[in-house]
Short mmCIF file of C-alpha atoms in Angstrom, two decimals:
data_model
loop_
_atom_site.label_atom_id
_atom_site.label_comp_id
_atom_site.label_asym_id
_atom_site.label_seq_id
_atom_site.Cartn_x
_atom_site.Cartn_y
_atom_site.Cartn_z
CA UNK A 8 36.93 -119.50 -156.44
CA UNK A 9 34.69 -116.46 -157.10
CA UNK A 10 35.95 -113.56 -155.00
CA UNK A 11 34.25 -111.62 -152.36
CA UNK A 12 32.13 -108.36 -153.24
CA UNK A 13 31.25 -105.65 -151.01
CA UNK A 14 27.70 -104.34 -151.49
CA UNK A 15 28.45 -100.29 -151.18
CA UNK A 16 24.18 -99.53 -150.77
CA UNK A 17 24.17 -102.45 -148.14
CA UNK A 18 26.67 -100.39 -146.33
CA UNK A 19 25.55 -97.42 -146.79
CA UNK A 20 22.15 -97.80 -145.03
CA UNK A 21 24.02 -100.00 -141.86
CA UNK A 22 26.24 -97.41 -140.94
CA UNK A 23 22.94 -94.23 -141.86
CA UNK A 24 20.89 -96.16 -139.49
CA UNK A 25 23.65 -96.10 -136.69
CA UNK A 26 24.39 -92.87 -136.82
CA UNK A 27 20.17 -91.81 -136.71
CA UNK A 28 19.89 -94.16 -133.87
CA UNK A 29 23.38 -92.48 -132.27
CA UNK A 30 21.76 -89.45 -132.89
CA UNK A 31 18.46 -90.09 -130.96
CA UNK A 32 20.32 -91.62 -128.30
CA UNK A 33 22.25 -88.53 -127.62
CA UNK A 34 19.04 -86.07 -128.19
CA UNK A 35 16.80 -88.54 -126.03
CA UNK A 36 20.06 -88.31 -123.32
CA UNK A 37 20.34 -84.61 -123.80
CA UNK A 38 16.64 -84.52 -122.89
CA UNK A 39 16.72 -86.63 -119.63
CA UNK A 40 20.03 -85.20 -118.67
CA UNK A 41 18.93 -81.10 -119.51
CA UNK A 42 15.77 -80.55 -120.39
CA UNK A 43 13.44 -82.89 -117.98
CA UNK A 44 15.35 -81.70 -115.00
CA UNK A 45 14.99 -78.02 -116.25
CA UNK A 46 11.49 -77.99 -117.04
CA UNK A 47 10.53 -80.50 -113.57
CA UNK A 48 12.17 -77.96 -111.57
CA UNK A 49 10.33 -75.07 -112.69
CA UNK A 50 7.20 -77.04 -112.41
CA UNK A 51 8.28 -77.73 -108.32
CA UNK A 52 9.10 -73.87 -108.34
CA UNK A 53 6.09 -73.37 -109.40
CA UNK A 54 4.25 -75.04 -106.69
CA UNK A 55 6.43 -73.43 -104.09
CA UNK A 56 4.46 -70.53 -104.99
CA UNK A 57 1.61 -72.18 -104.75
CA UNK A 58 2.06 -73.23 -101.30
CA UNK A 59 3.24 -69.99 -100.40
CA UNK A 60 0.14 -68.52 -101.85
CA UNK A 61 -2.06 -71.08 -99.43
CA UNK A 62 0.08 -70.15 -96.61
CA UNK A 63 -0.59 -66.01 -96.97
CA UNK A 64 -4.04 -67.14 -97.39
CA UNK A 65 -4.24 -68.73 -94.13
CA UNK A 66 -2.18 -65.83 -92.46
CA UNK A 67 -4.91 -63.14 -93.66
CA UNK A 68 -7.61 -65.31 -92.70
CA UNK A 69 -6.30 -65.74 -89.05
CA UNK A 70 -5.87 -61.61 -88.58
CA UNK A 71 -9.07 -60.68 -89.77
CA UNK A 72 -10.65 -62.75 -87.53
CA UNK A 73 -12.66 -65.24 -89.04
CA UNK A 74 -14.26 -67.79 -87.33
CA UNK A 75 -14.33 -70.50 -89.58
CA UNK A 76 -11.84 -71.17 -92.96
CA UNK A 77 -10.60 -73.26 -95.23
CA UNK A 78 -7.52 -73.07 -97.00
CA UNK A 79 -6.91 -75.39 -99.66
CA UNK A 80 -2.57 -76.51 -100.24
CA UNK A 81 -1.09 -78.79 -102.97
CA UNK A 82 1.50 -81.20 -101.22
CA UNK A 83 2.91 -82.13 -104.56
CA UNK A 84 3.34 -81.12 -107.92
CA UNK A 85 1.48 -83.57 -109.66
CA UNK A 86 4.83 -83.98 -111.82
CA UNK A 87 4.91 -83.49 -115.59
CA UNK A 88 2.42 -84.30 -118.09
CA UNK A 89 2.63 -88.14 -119.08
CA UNK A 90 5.50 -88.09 -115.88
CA UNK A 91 3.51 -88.34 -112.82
CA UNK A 92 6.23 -91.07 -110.77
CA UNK A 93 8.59 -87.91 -110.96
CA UNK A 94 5.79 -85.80 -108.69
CA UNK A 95 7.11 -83.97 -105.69
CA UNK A 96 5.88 -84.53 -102.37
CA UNK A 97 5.79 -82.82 -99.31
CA UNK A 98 4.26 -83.11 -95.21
CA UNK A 99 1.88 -80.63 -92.98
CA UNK A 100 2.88 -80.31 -89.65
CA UNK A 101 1.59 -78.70 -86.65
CA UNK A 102 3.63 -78.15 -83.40
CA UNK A 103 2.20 -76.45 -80.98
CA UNK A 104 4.22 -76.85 -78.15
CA UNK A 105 7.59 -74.86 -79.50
CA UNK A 106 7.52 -71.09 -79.83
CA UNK A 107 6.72 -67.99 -77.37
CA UNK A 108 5.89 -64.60 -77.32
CA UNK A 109 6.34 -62.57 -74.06
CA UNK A 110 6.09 -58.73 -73.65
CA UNK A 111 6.71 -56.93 -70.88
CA UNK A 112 6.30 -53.23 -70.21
CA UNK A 113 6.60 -50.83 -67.03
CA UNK A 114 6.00 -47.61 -66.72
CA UNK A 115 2.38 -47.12 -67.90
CA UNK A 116 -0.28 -45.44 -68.01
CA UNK A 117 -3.93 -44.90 -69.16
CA UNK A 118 -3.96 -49.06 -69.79
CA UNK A 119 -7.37 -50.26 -70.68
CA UNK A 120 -8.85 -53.87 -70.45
CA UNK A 121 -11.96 -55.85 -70.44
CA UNK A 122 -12.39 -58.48 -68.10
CA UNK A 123 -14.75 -61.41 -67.84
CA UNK A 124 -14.97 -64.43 -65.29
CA UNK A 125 -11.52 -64.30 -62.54
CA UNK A 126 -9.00 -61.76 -63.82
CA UNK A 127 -6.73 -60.62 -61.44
CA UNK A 128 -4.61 -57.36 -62.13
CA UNK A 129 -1.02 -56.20 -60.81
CA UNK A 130 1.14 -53.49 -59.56
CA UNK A 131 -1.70 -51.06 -60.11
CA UNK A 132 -1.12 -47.45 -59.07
CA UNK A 133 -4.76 -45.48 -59.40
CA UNK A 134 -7.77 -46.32 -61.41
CA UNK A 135 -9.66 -43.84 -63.52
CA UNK A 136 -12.38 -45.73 -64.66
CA UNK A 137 -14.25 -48.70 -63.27
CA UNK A 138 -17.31 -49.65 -65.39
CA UNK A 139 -19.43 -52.88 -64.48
CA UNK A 140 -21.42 -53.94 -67.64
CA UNK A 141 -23.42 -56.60 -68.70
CA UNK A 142 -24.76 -57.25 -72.10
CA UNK A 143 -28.00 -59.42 -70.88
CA UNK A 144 -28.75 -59.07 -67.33
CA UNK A 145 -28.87 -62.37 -65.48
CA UNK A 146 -28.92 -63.10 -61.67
CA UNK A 147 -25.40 -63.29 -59.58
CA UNK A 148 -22.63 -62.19 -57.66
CA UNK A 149 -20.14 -59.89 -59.07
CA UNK A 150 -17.00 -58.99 -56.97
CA UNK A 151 -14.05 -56.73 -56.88
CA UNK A 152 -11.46 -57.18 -54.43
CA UNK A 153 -8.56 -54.94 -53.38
CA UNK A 154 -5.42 -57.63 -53.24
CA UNK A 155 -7.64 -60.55 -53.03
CA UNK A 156 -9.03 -59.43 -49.44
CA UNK A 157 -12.60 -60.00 -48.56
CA UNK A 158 -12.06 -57.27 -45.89
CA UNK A 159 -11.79 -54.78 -48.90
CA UNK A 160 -13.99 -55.39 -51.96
CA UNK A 161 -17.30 -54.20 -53.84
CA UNK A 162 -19.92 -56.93 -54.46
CA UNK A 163 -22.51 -56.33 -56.92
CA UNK A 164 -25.21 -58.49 -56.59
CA UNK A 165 -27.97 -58.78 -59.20
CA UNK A 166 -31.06 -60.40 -57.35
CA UNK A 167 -33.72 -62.70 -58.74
CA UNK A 168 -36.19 -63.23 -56.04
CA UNK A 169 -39.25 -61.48 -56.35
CA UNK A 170 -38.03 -58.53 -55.34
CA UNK A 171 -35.67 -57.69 -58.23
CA UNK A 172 -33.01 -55.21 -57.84
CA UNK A 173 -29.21 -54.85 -57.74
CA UNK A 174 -27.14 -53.84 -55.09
CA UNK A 175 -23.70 -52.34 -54.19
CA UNK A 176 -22.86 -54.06 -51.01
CA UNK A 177 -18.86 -52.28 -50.41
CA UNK A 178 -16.81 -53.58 -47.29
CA UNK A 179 -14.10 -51.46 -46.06
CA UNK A 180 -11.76 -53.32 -44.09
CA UNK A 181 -14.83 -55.39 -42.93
CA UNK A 182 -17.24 -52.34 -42.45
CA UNK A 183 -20.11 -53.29 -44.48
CA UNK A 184 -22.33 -50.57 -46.58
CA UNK A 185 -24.74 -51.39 -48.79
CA UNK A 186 -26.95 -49.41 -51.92
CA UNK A 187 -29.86 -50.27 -53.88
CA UNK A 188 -28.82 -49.43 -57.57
CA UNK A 189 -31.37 -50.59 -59.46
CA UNK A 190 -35.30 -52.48 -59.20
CA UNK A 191 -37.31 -53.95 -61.22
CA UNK A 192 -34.66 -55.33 -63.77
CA UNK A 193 -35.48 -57.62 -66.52
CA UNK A 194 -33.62 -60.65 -67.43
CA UNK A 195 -31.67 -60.32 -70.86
CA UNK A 196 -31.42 -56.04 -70.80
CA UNK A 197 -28.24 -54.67 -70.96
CA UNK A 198 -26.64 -52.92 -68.02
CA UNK A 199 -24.07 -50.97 -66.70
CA UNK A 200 -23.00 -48.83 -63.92
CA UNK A 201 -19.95 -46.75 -62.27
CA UNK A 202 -18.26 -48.78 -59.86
CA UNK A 203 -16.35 -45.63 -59.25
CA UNK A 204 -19.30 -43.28 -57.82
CA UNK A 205 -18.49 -41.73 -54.66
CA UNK A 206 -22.17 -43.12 -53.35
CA UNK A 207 -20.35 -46.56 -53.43
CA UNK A 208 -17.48 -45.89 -50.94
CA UNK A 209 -14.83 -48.31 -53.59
CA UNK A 210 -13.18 -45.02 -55.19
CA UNK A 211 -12.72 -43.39 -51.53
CA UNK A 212 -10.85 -47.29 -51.09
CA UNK A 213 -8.55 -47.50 -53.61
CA UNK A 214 -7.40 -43.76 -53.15
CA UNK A 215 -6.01 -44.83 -49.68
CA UNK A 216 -5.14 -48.07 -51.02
CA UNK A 217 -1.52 -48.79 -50.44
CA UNK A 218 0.76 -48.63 -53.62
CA UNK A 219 0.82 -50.82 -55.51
CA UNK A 220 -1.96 -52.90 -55.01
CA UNK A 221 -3.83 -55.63 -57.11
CA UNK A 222 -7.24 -55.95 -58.16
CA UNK A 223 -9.27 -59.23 -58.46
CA UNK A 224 -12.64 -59.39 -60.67
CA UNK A 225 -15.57 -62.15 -61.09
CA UNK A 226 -17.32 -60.44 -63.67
CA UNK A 227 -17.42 -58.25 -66.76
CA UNK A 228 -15.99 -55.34 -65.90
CA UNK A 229 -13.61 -52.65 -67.92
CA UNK A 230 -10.90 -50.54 -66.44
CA UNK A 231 -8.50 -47.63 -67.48
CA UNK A 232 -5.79 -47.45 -64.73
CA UNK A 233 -1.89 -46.79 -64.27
CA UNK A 234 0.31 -49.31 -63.28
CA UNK A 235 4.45 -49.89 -62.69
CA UNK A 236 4.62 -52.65 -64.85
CA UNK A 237 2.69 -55.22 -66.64
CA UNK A 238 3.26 -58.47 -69.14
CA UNK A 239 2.10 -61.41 -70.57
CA UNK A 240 3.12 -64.62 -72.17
CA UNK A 241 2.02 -66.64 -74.50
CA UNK A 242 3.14 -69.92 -76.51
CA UNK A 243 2.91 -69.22 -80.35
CA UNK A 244 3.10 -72.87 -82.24
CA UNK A 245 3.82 -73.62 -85.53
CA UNK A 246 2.29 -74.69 -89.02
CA UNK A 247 4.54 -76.38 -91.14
CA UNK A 248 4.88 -77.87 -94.92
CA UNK A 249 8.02 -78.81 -96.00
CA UNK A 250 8.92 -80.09 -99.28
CA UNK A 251 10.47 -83.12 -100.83
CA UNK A 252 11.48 -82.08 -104.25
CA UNK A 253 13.29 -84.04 -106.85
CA UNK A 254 15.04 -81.31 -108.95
CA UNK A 255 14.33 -78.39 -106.90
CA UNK A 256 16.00 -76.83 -103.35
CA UNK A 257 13.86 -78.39 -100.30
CA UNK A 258 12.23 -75.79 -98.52
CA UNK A 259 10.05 -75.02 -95.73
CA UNK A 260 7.25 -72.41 -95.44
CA UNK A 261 6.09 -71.67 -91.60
CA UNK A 262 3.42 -70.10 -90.38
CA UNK A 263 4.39 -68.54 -86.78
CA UNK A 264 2.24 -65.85 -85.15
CA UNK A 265 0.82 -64.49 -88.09
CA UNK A 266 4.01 -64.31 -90.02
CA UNK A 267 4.78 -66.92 -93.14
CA UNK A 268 8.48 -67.83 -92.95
CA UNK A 269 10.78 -69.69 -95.64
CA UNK A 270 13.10 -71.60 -94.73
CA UNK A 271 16.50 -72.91 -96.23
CA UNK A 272 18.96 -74.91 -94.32
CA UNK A 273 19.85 -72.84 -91.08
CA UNK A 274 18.63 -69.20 -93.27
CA UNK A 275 14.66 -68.32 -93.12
CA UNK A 276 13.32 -64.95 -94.16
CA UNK A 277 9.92 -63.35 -93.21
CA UNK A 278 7.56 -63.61 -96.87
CA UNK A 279 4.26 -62.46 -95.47
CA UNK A 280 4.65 -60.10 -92.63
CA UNK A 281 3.02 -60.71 -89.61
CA UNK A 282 0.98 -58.27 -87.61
CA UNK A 283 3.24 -55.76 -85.72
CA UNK A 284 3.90 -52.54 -86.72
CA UNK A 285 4.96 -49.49 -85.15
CA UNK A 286 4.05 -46.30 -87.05
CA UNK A 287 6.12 -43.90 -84.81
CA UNK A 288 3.34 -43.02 -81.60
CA UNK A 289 1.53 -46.86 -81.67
CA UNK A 290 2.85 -50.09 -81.00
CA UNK A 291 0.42 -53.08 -82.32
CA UNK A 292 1.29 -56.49 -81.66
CA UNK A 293 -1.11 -59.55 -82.50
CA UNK A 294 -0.15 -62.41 -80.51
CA UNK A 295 -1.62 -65.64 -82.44
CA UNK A 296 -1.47 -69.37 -80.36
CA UNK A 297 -1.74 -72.10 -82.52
CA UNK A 298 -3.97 -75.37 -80.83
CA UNK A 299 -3.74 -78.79 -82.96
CA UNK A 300 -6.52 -80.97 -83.36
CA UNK A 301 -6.64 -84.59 -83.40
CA UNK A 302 -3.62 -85.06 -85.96
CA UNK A 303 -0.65 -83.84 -86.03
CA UNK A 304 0.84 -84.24 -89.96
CA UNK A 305 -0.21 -85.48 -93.04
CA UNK A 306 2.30 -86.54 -95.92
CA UNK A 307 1.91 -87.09 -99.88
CA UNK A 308 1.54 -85.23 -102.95
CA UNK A 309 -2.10 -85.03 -103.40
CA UNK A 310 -4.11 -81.94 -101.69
CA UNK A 311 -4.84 -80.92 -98.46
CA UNK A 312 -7.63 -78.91 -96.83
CA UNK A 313 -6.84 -77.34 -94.08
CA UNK A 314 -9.72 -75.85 -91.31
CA UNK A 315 -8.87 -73.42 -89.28
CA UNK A 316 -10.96 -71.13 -86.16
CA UNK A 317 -9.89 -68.52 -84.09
CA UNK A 318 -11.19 -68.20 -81.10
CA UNK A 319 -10.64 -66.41 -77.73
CA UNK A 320 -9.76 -63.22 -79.44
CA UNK A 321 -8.94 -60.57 -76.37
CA UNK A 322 -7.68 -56.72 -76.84
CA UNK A 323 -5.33 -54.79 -74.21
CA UNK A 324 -4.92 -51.25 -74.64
CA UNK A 325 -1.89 -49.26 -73.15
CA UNK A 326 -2.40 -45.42 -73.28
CA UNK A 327 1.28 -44.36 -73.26
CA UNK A 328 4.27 -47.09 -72.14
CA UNK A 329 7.78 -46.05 -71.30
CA UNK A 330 9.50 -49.41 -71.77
CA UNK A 331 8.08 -52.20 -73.95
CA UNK A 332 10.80 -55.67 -74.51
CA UNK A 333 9.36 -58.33 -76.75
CA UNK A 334 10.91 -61.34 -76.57
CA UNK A 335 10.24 -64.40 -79.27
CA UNK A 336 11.72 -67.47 -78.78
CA UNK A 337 11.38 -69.52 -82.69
CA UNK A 338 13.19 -71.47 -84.70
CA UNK A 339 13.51 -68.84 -87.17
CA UNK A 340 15.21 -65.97 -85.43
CA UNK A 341 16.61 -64.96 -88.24
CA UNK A 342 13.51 -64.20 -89.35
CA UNK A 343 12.10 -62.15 -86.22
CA UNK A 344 15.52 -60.50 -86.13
CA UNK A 345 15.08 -58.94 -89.56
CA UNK A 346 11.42 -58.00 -88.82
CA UNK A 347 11.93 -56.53 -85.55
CA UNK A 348 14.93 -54.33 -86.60
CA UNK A 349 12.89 -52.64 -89.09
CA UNK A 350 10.65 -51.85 -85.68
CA UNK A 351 13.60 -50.83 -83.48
CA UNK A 352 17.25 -50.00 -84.09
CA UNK A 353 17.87 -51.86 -80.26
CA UNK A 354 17.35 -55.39 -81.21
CA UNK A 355 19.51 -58.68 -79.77
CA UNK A 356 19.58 -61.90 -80.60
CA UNK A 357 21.10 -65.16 -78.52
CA UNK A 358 20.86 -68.89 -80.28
CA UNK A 359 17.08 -68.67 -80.61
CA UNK A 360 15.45 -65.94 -78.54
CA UNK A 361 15.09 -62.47 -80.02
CA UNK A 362 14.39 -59.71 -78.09
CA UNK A 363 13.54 -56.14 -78.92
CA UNK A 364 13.27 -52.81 -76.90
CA UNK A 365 10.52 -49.87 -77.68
CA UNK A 366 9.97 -46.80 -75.81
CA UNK A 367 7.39 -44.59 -75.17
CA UNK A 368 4.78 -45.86 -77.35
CA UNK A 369 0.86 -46.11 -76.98
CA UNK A 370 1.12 -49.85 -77.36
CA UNK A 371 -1.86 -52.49 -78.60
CA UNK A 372 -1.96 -56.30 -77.49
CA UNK A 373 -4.46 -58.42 -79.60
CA UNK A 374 -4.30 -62.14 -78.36
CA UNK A 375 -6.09 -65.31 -80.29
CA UNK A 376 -5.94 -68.71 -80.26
CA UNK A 377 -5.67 -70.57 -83.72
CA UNK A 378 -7.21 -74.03 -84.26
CA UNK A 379 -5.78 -75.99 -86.89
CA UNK A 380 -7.35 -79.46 -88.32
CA UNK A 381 -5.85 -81.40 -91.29
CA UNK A 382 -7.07 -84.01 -92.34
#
């Protein structure tokens, strides 16, 4: 029998073509295990940014006031080139039910409003100013009453029967005066007058008014008065996106009365600061409500476009407070915590409600209402 032979070349190229394929196993499995992980979660850090970009750009657009805007955010990543299945995704949603705002203050004086419609206003002690003014003149009844009394009020009546004019018709527990102001008025002018002129009888009233007493308006009328105390409430919402990354940290990025907030488990940390400041003499707080519209969240990782409207913007002025507490109730006090003790050294939290203590600061109230739609 012929023996066996062992071709050496036959070998050779066996055992070279096992160790290339070894070898592009281990560099495709390096790959997968390293770099694709590496480079996706840079990509989903990436659009983090993004989406914190989109959320600052909503937050400026809501404090300057605009009345219509669109902001435009990325709910995914789109995922790698020629990798799309390993996108990120993430979901918009609005609550507007969680969240307040309440300040109160006492002590203060020189406080300044505008009113419009039925406004009534507490604990007042005197009243320096007491303007009635209308921007376009139409026919009605205008009324301010001292603690809701009929007995004691000033009615101004703007008359359009043939004889047009506008009286001051003052009762004085139930004595009844009455003044012609004006004749001949046109519909659409603008006018104003001093509710406070001694002609009138009202500033004589709420001199001997007892302290302190309440006024009640049906009309546009501004005011600069002292009072004991004052405050105001107000829910506060939230916006919402949070993420549902593959390789990267999930995280959240809130929008919450003007601030934009990232979250991280239990921690969150204001990135976009909202609008209060205190530069030492003035206290300005913007107090922003956030309304839904028809839907509530969206999920994916394509794009959303998000409109948003503020409306019902109102301004209260406070000459000179002694005591100011702002309380926010959020789920991110952490958050407000941080932000308010760069405002004040007297800051406490409890679960989460933060509240914060100011003195003797001329102190600025700007209230709006924010509509958000997505889609």
């Amino acid at each position: 029998m012929k023996p066996m032979s062992v071709n050496n070349d036959a070998v050779s190229t066996v055992v070279s073509a096992i160790l290339i394929l070894a070898v592009i196993t281990t560099f495709i499995t390096a790959i997968n295990a390293y770099y694709i992980p590496s480079l996706a979660a840079e990509h989903e850090i990436k659009h983090m940014q993004e989406v914190h970009s989109s959320f600052t750009e909503l937050a400026a657009k809501t404090g300057s006031d605009c009345s219509n805007a669109k902001v435009f955010i990325p709910l995914g990543d789109g995922g790698l080139p020629l990798m799309s299945s390993l996108s990120s995704s993430g979901t918009l949603t609005i609550e507007p039910e969680y969240g307040w705002v309440n300040v109160s203050l006492t002590g203060i004086h020189d406080a300044e409003k505008v009113v419009n419609g039925h406004t009534t206003i507490i604990n007042i002690t005197t009243v320096s100013d007491l303007i009635f003014t209308m921007k376009y003149m139409e026919a009605g009844n205008y009324t301010v009453k001292i603690n809701n009394d009929n007995n004691n009020k000033t009615s101004i009546y703007i008359r359009s029967s043939n004889n047009k004019k506008v009286v001051v018709e003052t009762t004085d527990n139930g004595s009844l005066s009455s003044h012609d102001v004006f004749k001949d008025w046109v519909m659409g002018d603008y006018f104003s007058m001093d509710v406070l002129n001694p002609a009138y009888g009202f500033s004589n009233m709420l001199d001997n008014a007892p302290q302190p007493f309440s006024l009640t308006f049906e009309g546009p009328y501004y005011i600069k008065y002292d009072c004991t105390e004052d405050y105001m409430n107000m829910s506060t919402g939230y916006f919402k996106y949070r993420a549902s990354n593959n390789f990267w940290i999930d995280q959240e990025l809130v929008y919450e009365n003007g601030a934009v907030i990232l979250k991280q488990g239990p921690d969150s940390i204001i990135r976009s600061l909202p609008f209060m400041t205190d530069d030492g003499t003035e206290l300005d707080l913007c107090i922003f409500d956030i309304i839904g519209g028809k839907k509530k969240s969206v999920s994916g990782n394509g794009a959303s476009t998000v409109n948003i409207k503020v409306e019902n913007s109102s301004e209260y002025r406070y000459g000179n407070v002694q005591n100011t507490t702002v309380t926010i109730t959020s789920k991110s006090p952490q958050a407000w915590e941080t932000h308010l003790l760069g405002m004040t050294n007297i800051v406490s939290r409890n679960n989460n409600t933060v509240i914060a203590w100011i003195n003797n600061k001329e102190v600025i109230i700007t209230t709006s209402n924010i509509k958000i739609d997505i889609p």
